[in-house]
């Protein structure tokens, strides 16, 4: 990816919506009749697929929303206790779960997304989840399942290095790594995609924070990571798809 010159002016411009006045929305791939990109990356043939427990089977109690909002904070220290597969399924549903498939270009989820484009793929650096071997996985929201991507012998060290030495990324039970598949949002919004993709990432991670509160977990959003190492970890090309956000998750000590 070409390295552009970033200035205060260009950075502030990015946060405005002036770009929408410059985009010809009659020339987007959607307007030109191009089929939408798939809403989910397919698993490679022969991959190991792990079905996740469905929502009606989770032994997770209802949790008061006001309490979750009030108690939400960033956690960088974890107890080392295992996360159950039910709890992981709950966190994945809360952040990218599918509520309904309207048609090939519209899948309603548990988080909002500009134009219902949902550009993200959720990768998981799994270290201590009951029933899962350590390794790299990816969530398949349409199937509510995991696909095993690969084993990494020194995953904790790799996660720490990808997060610029932030050790808690390699001490978590599972580290969420979100990538953006750019074509999904560009199909509808062209050059107006980039601000809304950043906003969408915030919606996803805030849901993770609140869901963690319900199961005695904590997380801390990470935006300071090594782009090359993070993209290498999840084996994406760094241009059509690249890492945009990371969030380690683990059990936290009970409050007195």
PDB file of C-alpha atoms in Angstrom:
ATOM      1  CA  UNK A   1       0.000   0.000   0.000  1.00  0.00           C
ATOM      2  CA  UNK A   2       1.401   3.421  -0.961  1.00  0.00           C
ATOM      3  CA  UNK A   3       2.277   5.585   2.017  1.00  0.00           C
ATOM      4  CA  UNK A   4       0.417   8.909   1.670  1.00  0.00           C
ATOM      5  CA  UNK A   5       1.423  12.155   3.289  1.00  0.00           C
ATOM      6  CA  UNK A   6      -0.707  12.771   6.381  1.00  0.00           C
ATOM      7  CA  UNK A   7      -1.139  16.318   7.606  1.00  0.00           C
ATOM      8  CA  UNK A   8      -3.243  17.939  10.296  1.00  0.00           C
ATOM      9  CA  UNK A   9      -5.443  19.295   7.525  1.00  0.00           C
ATOM     10  CA  UNK A  10      -5.950  15.921   5.839  1.00  0.00           C
ATOM     11  CA  UNK A  11      -6.551  14.192   9.170  1.00  0.00           C
ATOM     12  CA  UNK A  12      -9.224  16.661  10.182  1.00  0.00           C
ATOM     13  CA  UNK A  13     -10.752  16.485   6.713  1.00  0.00           C
ATOM     14  CA  UNK A  14     -11.069  12.721   7.117  1.00  0.00           C
ATOM     15  CA  UNK A  15     -13.264  13.211  10.188  1.00  0.00           C
ATOM     16  CA  UNK A  16     -15.663  15.520   8.373  1.00  0.00           C
ATOM     17  CA  UNK A  17     -18.245  14.337   5.850  1.00  0.00           C
ATOM     18  CA  UNK A  18     -17.149  16.710   3.092  1.00  0.00           C
ATOM     19  CA  UNK A  19     -15.974  13.794   0.986  1.00  0.00           C
ATOM     20  CA  UNK A  20     -19.610  12.877   0.362  1.00  0.00           C
ATOM     21  CA  UNK A  21     -19.986  16.043  -1.694  1.00  0.00           C
ATOM     22  CA  UNK A  22     -17.172  14.862  -3.979  1.00  0.00           C
ATOM     23  CA  UNK A  23     -18.248  11.266  -4.611  1.00  0.00           C
ATOM     24  CA  UNK A  24     -20.274  10.426  -7.702  1.00  0.00           C
ATOM     25  CA  UNK A  25     -22.644   7.866  -6.242  1.00  0.00           C
ATOM     26  CA  UNK A  26     -23.932   7.072  -9.733  1.00  0.00           C
ATOM     27  CA  UNK A  27     -20.559   5.477 -10.479  1.00  0.00           C
ATOM     28  CA  UNK A  28     -20.155   3.195  -7.491  1.00  0.00           C
ATOM     29  CA  UNK A  29     -19.974  -0.572  -8.096  1.00  0.00           C
ATOM     30  CA  UNK A  30     -23.491  -0.886  -6.658  1.00  0.00           C
ATOM     31  CA  UNK A  31     -24.890   1.758  -9.028  1.00  0.00           C
ATOM     32  CA  UNK A  32     -23.147   0.130 -11.980  1.00  0.00           C
ATOM     33  CA  UNK A  33     -24.823  -3.210 -11.263  1.00  0.00           C
ATOM     34  CA  UNK A  34     -21.780  -5.034  -9.922  1.00  0.00           C
ATOM     35  CA  UNK A  35     -22.652  -7.901  -7.587  1.00  0.00           C
ATOM     36  CA  UNK A  36     -21.899  -7.166  -3.922  1.00  0.00           C
ATOM     37  CA  UNK A  37     -18.854  -8.792  -2.341  1.00  0.00           C
ATOM     38  CA  UNK A  38     -19.613 -11.809  -0.146  1.00  0.00           C
ATOM     39  CA  UNK A  39     -20.650 -10.846   3.386  1.00  0.00           C
ATOM     40  CA  UNK A  40     -18.408 -13.573   4.796  1.00  0.00           C
ATOM     41  CA  UNK A  41     -15.052 -14.914   3.660  1.00  0.00           C
ATOM     42  CA  UNK A  42     -15.421 -18.609   2.906  1.00  0.00           C
ATOM     43  CA  UNK A  43     -13.392 -21.183   4.774  1.00  0.00           C
ATOM     44  CA  UNK A  44     -10.657 -22.871   2.802  1.00  0.00           C
ATOM     45  CA  UNK A  45     -11.562 -26.372   1.561  1.00  0.00           C
ATOM     46  CA  UNK A  46     -10.695 -28.982   4.147  1.00  0.00           C
ATOM     47  CA  UNK A  47     -10.622 -26.481   7.028  1.00  0.00           C
ATOM     48  CA  UNK A  48     -11.669 -27.598  10.488  1.00  0.00           C
ATOM     49  CA  UNK A  49     -15.028 -26.009  11.362  1.00  0.00           C
ATOM     50  CA  UNK A  50     -16.095 -25.790  15.015  1.00  0.00           C
ATOM     51  CA  UNK A  51     -19.826 -25.125  15.537  1.00  0.00           C
ATOM     52  CA  UNK A  52     -20.521 -22.750  18.415  1.00  0.00           C
ATOM     53  CA  UNK A  53     -23.261 -23.225  21.019  1.00  0.00           C
ATOM     54  CA  UNK A  54     -26.458 -21.448  19.910  1.00  0.00           C
ATOM     55  CA  UNK A  55     -27.909 -18.614  21.922  1.00  0.00           C
ATOM     56  CA  UNK A  56     -30.738 -20.635  23.483  1.00  0.00           C
ATOM     57  CA  UNK A  57     -28.198 -23.023  25.042  1.00  0.00           C
ATOM     58  CA  UNK A  58     -25.953 -20.462  26.764  1.00  0.00           C
ATOM     59  CA  UNK A  59     -26.013 -20.611  30.585  1.00  0.00           C
ATOM     60  CA  UNK A  60     -25.368 -16.866  30.639  1.00  0.00           C
ATOM     61  CA  UNK A  61     -27.620 -14.838  32.895  1.00  0.00           C
ATOM     62  CA  UNK A  62     -29.226 -11.564  31.853  1.00  0.00           C
ATOM     63  CA  UNK A  63     -27.185  -8.554  32.882  1.00  0.00           C
ATOM     64  CA  UNK A  64     -28.418  -5.054  33.589  1.00  0.00           C
ATOM     65  CA  UNK A  65     -27.445  -2.638  30.815  1.00  0.00           C
ATOM     66  CA  UNK A  66     -27.097   0.350  33.146  1.00  0.00           C
ATOM     67  CA  UNK A  67     -24.705  -1.633  35.306  1.00  0.00           C
ATOM     68  CA  UNK A  68     -22.666  -2.727  32.285  1.00  0.00           C
ATOM     69  CA  UNK A  69     -22.351   0.873  31.055  1.00  0.00           C
ATOM     70  CA  UNK A  70     -21.528   2.173  34.532  1.00  0.00           C
ATOM     71  CA  UNK A  71     -18.892  -0.491  35.265  1.00  0.00           C
ATOM     72  CA  UNK A  72     -17.255  -0.591  31.828  1.00  0.00           C
ATOM     73  CA  UNK A  73     -13.536   0.069  31.952  1.00  0.00           C
ATOM     74  CA  UNK A  74     -10.383  -1.066  30.180  1.00  0.00           C
ATOM     75  CA  UNK A  75      -8.581  -4.066  31.691  1.00  0.00           C
ATOM     76  CA  UNK A  76      -4.993  -5.042  30.989  1.00  0.00           C
ATOM     77  CA  UNK A  77      -4.582  -7.658  33.725  1.00  0.00           C
ATOM     78  CA  UNK A  78      -6.296 -11.025  33.598  1.00  0.00           C
ATOM     79  CA  UNK A  79      -6.600 -13.897  36.052  1.00  0.00           C
ATOM     80  CA  UNK A  80      -5.626 -16.710  33.705  1.00  0.00           C
ATOM     81  CA  UNK A  81      -8.961 -18.483  34.168  1.00  0.00           C
ATOM     82  CA  UNK A  82     -10.257 -20.250  31.067  1.00  0.00           C
ATOM     83  CA  UNK A  83     -13.060 -18.807  28.984  1.00  0.00           C
ATOM     84  CA  UNK A  84     -15.837 -21.271  28.215  1.00  0.00           C
ATOM     85  CA  UNK A  85     -16.962 -21.950  24.666  1.00  0.00           C
ATOM     86  CA  UNK A  86     -20.418 -20.637  25.620  1.00  0.00           C
ATOM     87  CA  UNK A  87     -18.860 -17.366  26.758  1.00  0.00           C
ATOM     88  CA  UNK A  88     -16.818 -17.020  23.582  1.00  0.00           C
ATOM     89  CA  UNK A  89     -19.933 -17.716  21.505  1.00  0.00           C
ATOM     90  CA  UNK A  90     -21.733 -14.979  23.441  1.00  0.00           C
ATOM     91  CA  UNK A  91     -18.960 -12.432  22.815  1.00  0.00           C
ATOM     92  CA  UNK A  92     -18.879 -13.239  19.105  1.00  0.00           C
ATOM     93  CA  UNK A  93     -22.659 -12.977  18.837  1.00  0.00           C
ATOM     94  CA  UNK A  94     -22.590  -9.645  20.688  1.00  0.00           C
ATOM     95  CA  UNK A  95     -20.012  -8.184  18.308  1.00  0.00           C
ATOM     96  CA  UNK A  96     -20.901  -9.664  14.902  1.00  0.00           C
ATOM     97  CA  UNK A  97     -23.860 -11.982  15.427  1.00  0.00           C
ATOM     98  CA  UNK A  98     -26.425 -12.327  12.640  1.00  0.00           C
ATOM     99  CA  UNK A  99     -30.023 -11.399  13.428  1.00  0.00           C
ATOM    100  CA  UNK A 100     -31.445 -11.885   9.948  1.00  0.00           C
ATOM    101  CA  UNK A 101     -30.331 -12.339   6.338  1.00  0.00           C
ATOM    102  CA  UNK A 102     -32.427  -9.948   4.246  1.00  0.00           C
ATOM    103  CA  UNK A 103     -30.726 -10.673   0.902  1.00  0.00           C
ATOM    104  CA  UNK A 104     -27.209 -11.163  -0.468  1.00  0.00           C
ATOM    105  CA  UNK A 105     -26.250  -7.541   0.206  1.00  0.00           C
ATOM    106  CA  UNK A 106     -27.942  -7.050   3.574  1.00  0.00           C
ATOM    107  CA  UNK A 107     -27.306  -9.078   6.716  1.00  0.00           C
ATOM    108  CA  UNK A 108     -28.678  -7.572   9.921  1.00  0.00           C
ATOM    109  CA  UNK A 109     -26.353  -7.996  12.890  1.00  0.00           C
ATOM    110  CA  UNK A 110     -26.152  -7.096  16.562  1.00  0.00           C
ATOM    111  CA  UNK A 111     -24.160  -3.940  15.755  1.00  0.00           C
ATOM    112  CA  UNK A 112     -24.964  -1.089  13.362  1.00  0.00           C
ATOM    113  CA  UNK A 113     -22.984  -0.600  10.163  1.00  0.00           C
ATOM    114  CA  UNK A 114     -23.159   2.099   7.502  1.00  0.00           C
ATOM    115  CA  UNK A 115     -25.437   0.897   4.728  1.00  0.00           C
ATOM    116  CA  UNK A 116     -25.570  -2.535   6.395  1.00  0.00           C
ATOM    117  CA  UNK A 117     -22.198  -3.310   4.795  1.00  0.00           C
ATOM    118  CA  UNK A 118     -20.446  -4.870   7.827  1.00  0.00           C
ATOM    119  CA  UNK A 119     -16.897  -4.849   6.458  1.00  0.00           C
ATOM    120  CA  UNK A 120     -15.220  -6.764   9.273  1.00  0.00           C
ATOM    121  CA  UNK A 121     -13.811 -10.240   9.678  1.00  0.00           C
ATOM    122  CA  UNK A 122     -13.169 -11.379  13.259  1.00  0.00           C
ATOM    123  CA  UNK A 123      -9.968 -13.316  13.861  1.00  0.00           C
ATOM    124  CA  UNK A 124      -9.187 -14.807  17.254  1.00  0.00           C
ATOM    125  CA  UNK A 125      -5.830 -15.494  18.813  1.00  0.00           C
ATOM    126  CA  UNK A 126      -7.036 -18.261  21.138  1.00  0.00           C
ATOM    127  CA  UNK A 127      -4.829 -19.046  24.135  1.00  0.00           C
ATOM    128  CA  UNK A 128      -7.098 -20.374  26.916  1.00  0.00           C
ATOM    129  CA  UNK A 129     -10.595 -21.273  25.775  1.00  0.00           C
ATOM    130  CA  UNK A 130     -12.116 -24.523  27.039  1.00  0.00           C
ATOM    131  CA  UNK A 131     -12.560 -27.023  24.222  1.00  0.00           C
ATOM    132  CA  UNK A 132     -10.293 -25.180  21.746  1.00  0.00           C
ATOM    133  CA  UNK A 133      -6.651 -25.839  21.012  1.00  0.00           C
ATOM    134  CA  UNK A 134      -4.511 -22.686  21.061  1.00  0.00           C
ATOM    135  CA  UNK A 135      -4.176 -21.132  17.631  1.00  0.00           C
ATOM    136  CA  UNK A 136      -5.629 -18.667  15.172  1.00  0.00           C
ATOM    137  CA  UNK A 137      -9.336 -18.926  14.375  1.00  0.00           C
ATOM    138  CA  UNK A 138     -11.896 -16.868  12.457  1.00  0.00           C
ATOM    139  CA  UNK A 139     -15.579 -16.358  13.208  1.00  0.00           C
ATOM    140  CA  UNK A 140     -18.116 -17.367  10.547  1.00  0.00           C
ATOM    141  CA  UNK A 141     -21.154 -15.270  11.542  1.00  0.00           C
ATOM    142  CA  UNK A 142     -23.514 -16.740   8.949  1.00  0.00           C
ATOM    143  CA  UNK A 143     -22.828 -20.199  10.382  1.00  0.00           C
ATOM    144  CA  UNK A 144     -22.194 -19.149  14.000  1.00  0.00           C
ATOM    145  CA  UNK A 145     -19.050 -21.249  13.893  1.00  0.00           C
ATOM    146  CA  UNK A 146     -15.283 -20.954  14.027  1.00  0.00           C
ATOM    147  CA  UNK A 147     -12.852 -21.969  11.328  1.00  0.00           C
ATOM    148  CA  UNK A 148      -9.382 -23.002  12.441  1.00  0.00           C
ATOM    149  CA  UNK A 149      -6.973 -20.925  10.383  1.00  0.00           C
ATOM    150  CA  UNK A 150      -3.600 -22.183  11.629  1.00  0.00           C
ATOM    151  CA  UNK A 151      -1.445 -23.129  14.592  1.00  0.00           C
ATOM    152  CA  UNK A 152       1.259 -20.736  15.760  1.00  0.00           C
ATOM    153  CA  UNK A 153       3.879 -22.239  18.103  1.00  0.00           C
ATOM    154  CA  UNK A 154       4.687 -18.972  19.868  1.00  0.00           C
ATOM    155  CA  UNK A 155       1.340 -17.205  19.640  1.00  0.00           C
ATOM    156  CA  UNK A 156       1.611 -15.167  22.891  1.00  0.00           C
ATOM    157  CA  UNK A 157       4.909 -13.622  21.776  1.00  0.00           C
ATOM    158  CA  UNK A 158       3.531 -12.983  18.284  1.00  0.00           C
ATOM    159  CA  UNK A 159       0.467 -11.222  19.684  1.00  0.00           C
ATOM    160  CA  UNK A 160       2.628  -9.096  21.976  1.00  0.00           C
ATOM    161  CA  UNK A 161       4.954  -8.121  19.137  1.00  0.00           C
ATOM    162  CA  UNK A 162       2.027  -7.303  16.822  1.00  0.00           C
ATOM    163  CA  UNK A 163       0.696  -5.005  19.557  1.00  0.00           C
ATOM    164  CA  UNK A 164       4.013  -3.151  19.860  1.00  0.00           C
ATOM    165  CA  UNK A 165       5.141  -4.865  23.024  1.00  0.00           C
ATOM    166  CA  UNK A 166       1.867  -4.582  24.950  1.00  0.00           C
ATOM    167  CA  UNK A 167       2.268  -7.819  26.890  1.00  0.00           C
ATOM    168  CA  UNK A 168      -1.369  -8.178  27.936  1.00  0.00           C
ATOM    169  CA  UNK A 169      -2.259  -9.034  24.317  1.00  0.00           C
ATOM    170  CA  UNK A 170      -0.357 -12.292  24.775  1.00  0.00           C
ATOM    171  CA  UNK A 171      -1.654 -12.873  28.313  1.00  0.00           C
ATOM    172  CA  UNK A 172      -5.353 -12.813  27.436  1.00  0.00           C
ATOM    173  CA  UNK A 173      -7.556 -15.859  27.088  1.00  0.00           C
ATOM    174  CA  UNK A 174      -8.411 -14.734  23.559  1.00  0.00           C
ATOM    175  CA  UNK A 175      -7.406 -11.701  21.523  1.00  0.00           C
ATOM    176  CA  UNK A 176      -9.932 -10.345  19.018  1.00  0.00           C
ATOM    177  CA  UNK A 177      -8.388  -9.041  15.792  1.00  0.00           C
ATOM    178  CA  UNK A 178     -10.737  -7.261  13.409  1.00  0.00           C
ATOM    179  CA  UNK A 179      -9.830  -6.776   9.783  1.00  0.00           C
ATOM    180  CA  UNK A 180     -11.704  -4.677   7.249  1.00  0.00           C
ATOM    181  CA  UNK A 181     -12.565  -6.117   3.834  1.00  0.00           C
ATOM    182  CA  UNK A 182     -12.613  -2.793   2.039  1.00  0.00           C
ATOM    183  CA  UNK A 183     -14.646  -3.806  -1.007  1.00  0.00           C
ATOM    184  CA  UNK A 184     -17.753  -4.492   1.083  1.00  0.00           C
ATOM    185  CA  UNK A 185     -18.201  -0.841   2.007  1.00  0.00           C
ATOM    186  CA  UNK A 186     -16.579   0.593  -1.129  1.00  0.00           C
ATOM    187  CA  UNK A 187     -19.179  -1.279  -3.200  1.00  0.00           C
ATOM    188  CA  UNK A 188     -21.784   1.216  -1.962  1.00  0.00           C
ATOM    189  CA  UNK A 189     -19.864   4.261  -0.753  1.00  0.00           C
ATOM    190  CA  UNK A 190     -16.644   4.411  -2.805  1.00  0.00           C
ATOM    191  CA  UNK A 191     -14.322   7.098  -1.363  1.00  0.00           C
ATOM    192  CA  UNK A 192     -16.866   7.940   1.344  1.00  0.00           C
ATOM    193  CA  UNK A 193     -16.239   4.525   2.931  1.00  0.00           C
ATOM    194  CA  UNK A 194     -13.281   5.163   5.165  1.00  0.00           C
ATOM    195  CA  UNK A 195     -14.689   7.343   7.917  1.00  0.00           C
ATOM    196  CA  UNK A 196     -17.745   5.119   8.315  1.00  0.00           C
ATOM    197  CA  UNK A 197     -15.588   1.978   8.511  1.00  0.00           C
ATOM    198  CA  UNK A 198     -13.739   3.578  11.421  1.00  0.00           C
ATOM    199  CA  UNK A 199     -17.052   4.424  13.081  1.00  0.00           C
ATOM    200  CA  UNK A 200     -18.305   0.874  12.535  1.00  0.00           C
ATOM    201  CA  UNK A 201     -15.230  -0.511  14.303  1.00  0.00           C
ATOM    202  CA  UNK A 202     -16.114   1.553  17.363  1.00  0.00           C
ATOM    203  CA  UNK A 203     -19.621   0.082  17.457  1.00  0.00           C
ATOM    204  CA  UNK A 204     -18.205  -3.446  17.404  1.00  0.00           C
ATOM    205  CA  UNK A 205     -15.629  -2.929  20.143  1.00  0.00           C
ATOM    206  CA  UNK A 206     -18.042  -1.124  22.469  1.00  0.00           C
ATOM    207  CA  UNK A 207     -20.354  -4.124  22.260  1.00  0.00           C
ATOM    208  CA  UNK A 208     -17.401  -6.294  23.247  1.00  0.00           C
ATOM    209  CA  UNK A 209     -16.736  -4.109  26.291  1.00  0.00           C
ATOM    210  CA  UNK A 210     -20.356  -4.328  27.448  1.00  0.00           C
ATOM    211  CA  UNK A 211     -20.669  -8.055  26.773  1.00  0.00           C
ATOM    212  CA  UNK A 212     -17.478  -8.690  28.751  1.00  0.00           C
ATOM    213  CA  UNK A 213     -19.078  -7.041  31.784  1.00  0.00           C
ATOM    214  CA  UNK A 214     -21.853  -9.644  31.701  1.00  0.00           C
ATOM    215  CA  UNK A 215     -19.488 -12.620  32.074  1.00  0.00           C
ATOM    216  CA  UNK A 216     -16.821 -11.354  34.462  1.00  0.00           C
ATOM    217  CA  UNK A 217     -14.374 -10.518  31.696  1.00  0.00           C
ATOM    218  CA  UNK A 218     -12.555  -7.400  30.669  1.00  0.00           C
ATOM    219  CA  UNK A 219     -10.941  -6.033  27.537  1.00  0.00           C
ATOM    220  CA  UNK A 220      -8.864  -3.102  26.377  1.00  0.00           C
ATOM    221  CA  UNK A 221      -9.114  -1.784  22.832  1.00  0.00           C
ATOM    222  CA  UNK A 222      -5.780  -1.491  21.014  1.00  0.00           C
ATOM    223  CA  UNK A 223      -5.289   0.873  18.095  1.00  0.00           C
ATOM    224  CA  UNK A 224      -1.485   1.086  18.481  1.00  0.00           C
ATOM    225  CA  UNK A 225      -0.259  -2.036  16.703  1.00  0.00           C
ATOM    226  CA  UNK A 226       2.368  -2.967  14.130  1.00  0.00           C
ATOM    227  CA  UNK A 227       0.390  -3.064  10.888  1.00  0.00           C
ATOM    228  CA  UNK A 228       2.733  -5.418   9.083  1.00  0.00           C
ATOM    229  CA  UNK A 229       2.973  -7.927  11.929  1.00  0.00           C
ATOM    230  CA  UNK A 230      -0.762  -7.828  12.633  1.00  0.00           C
ATOM    231  CA  UNK A 231      -1.613  -8.421   8.978  1.00  0.00           C
ATOM    232  CA  UNK A 232       0.978 -11.192   8.771  1.00  0.00           C
ATOM    233  CA  UNK A 233      -0.487 -12.846  11.857  1.00  0.00           C
ATOM    234  CA  UNK A 234      -3.933 -13.149  10.263  1.00  0.00           C
ATOM    235  CA  UNK A 235      -2.485 -13.756   6.772  1.00  0.00           C
ATOM    236  CA  UNK A 236      -4.149 -10.873   4.913  1.00  0.00           C
ATOM    237  CA  UNK A 237      -2.680  -8.815   2.076  1.00  0.00           C
ATOM    238  CA  UNK A 238      -2.653  -5.455   3.874  1.00  0.00           C
ATOM    239  CA  UNK A 239      -4.487  -3.641   1.068  1.00  0.00           C
ATOM    240  CA  UNK A 240      -7.765  -5.310   0.140  1.00  0.00           C
ATOM    241  CA  UNK A 241      -8.040  -6.547   3.727  1.00  0.00           C
ATOM    242  CA  UNK A 242      -6.083  -5.320   6.732  1.00  0.00           C
ATOM    243  CA  UNK A 243      -6.172  -5.136  10.519  1.00  0.00           C
ATOM    244  CA  UNK A 244      -8.076  -2.164  11.950  1.00  0.00           C
ATOM    245  CA  UNK A 245      -8.587  -2.939  15.670  1.00  0.00           C
ATOM    246  CA  UNK A 246      -7.441  -5.400  18.339  1.00  0.00           C
ATOM    247  CA  UNK A 247      -8.941  -6.260  21.734  1.00  0.00           C
ATOM    248  CA  UNK A 248      -7.518  -8.826  24.191  1.00  0.00           C
ATOM    249  CA  UNK A 249     -10.113 -10.438  26.472  1.00  0.00           C
ATOM    250  CA  UNK A 250      -9.702 -12.284  29.745  1.00  0.00           C
ATOM    251  CA  UNK A 251     -11.305 -12.990  33.095  1.00  0.00           C
ATOM    252  CA  UNK A 252     -10.767 -10.249  35.658  1.00  0.00           C
ATOM    253  CA  UNK A 253     -10.733 -10.423  39.473  1.00  0.00           C
ATOM    254  CA  UNK A 254     -14.109 -10.019  41.139  1.00  0.00           C
ATOM    255  CA  UNK A 255     -14.692  -6.593  42.621  1.00  0.00           C
ATOM    256  CA  UNK A 256     -15.049  -6.568  46.434  1.00  0.00           C
TER     257      UNK A 256
END
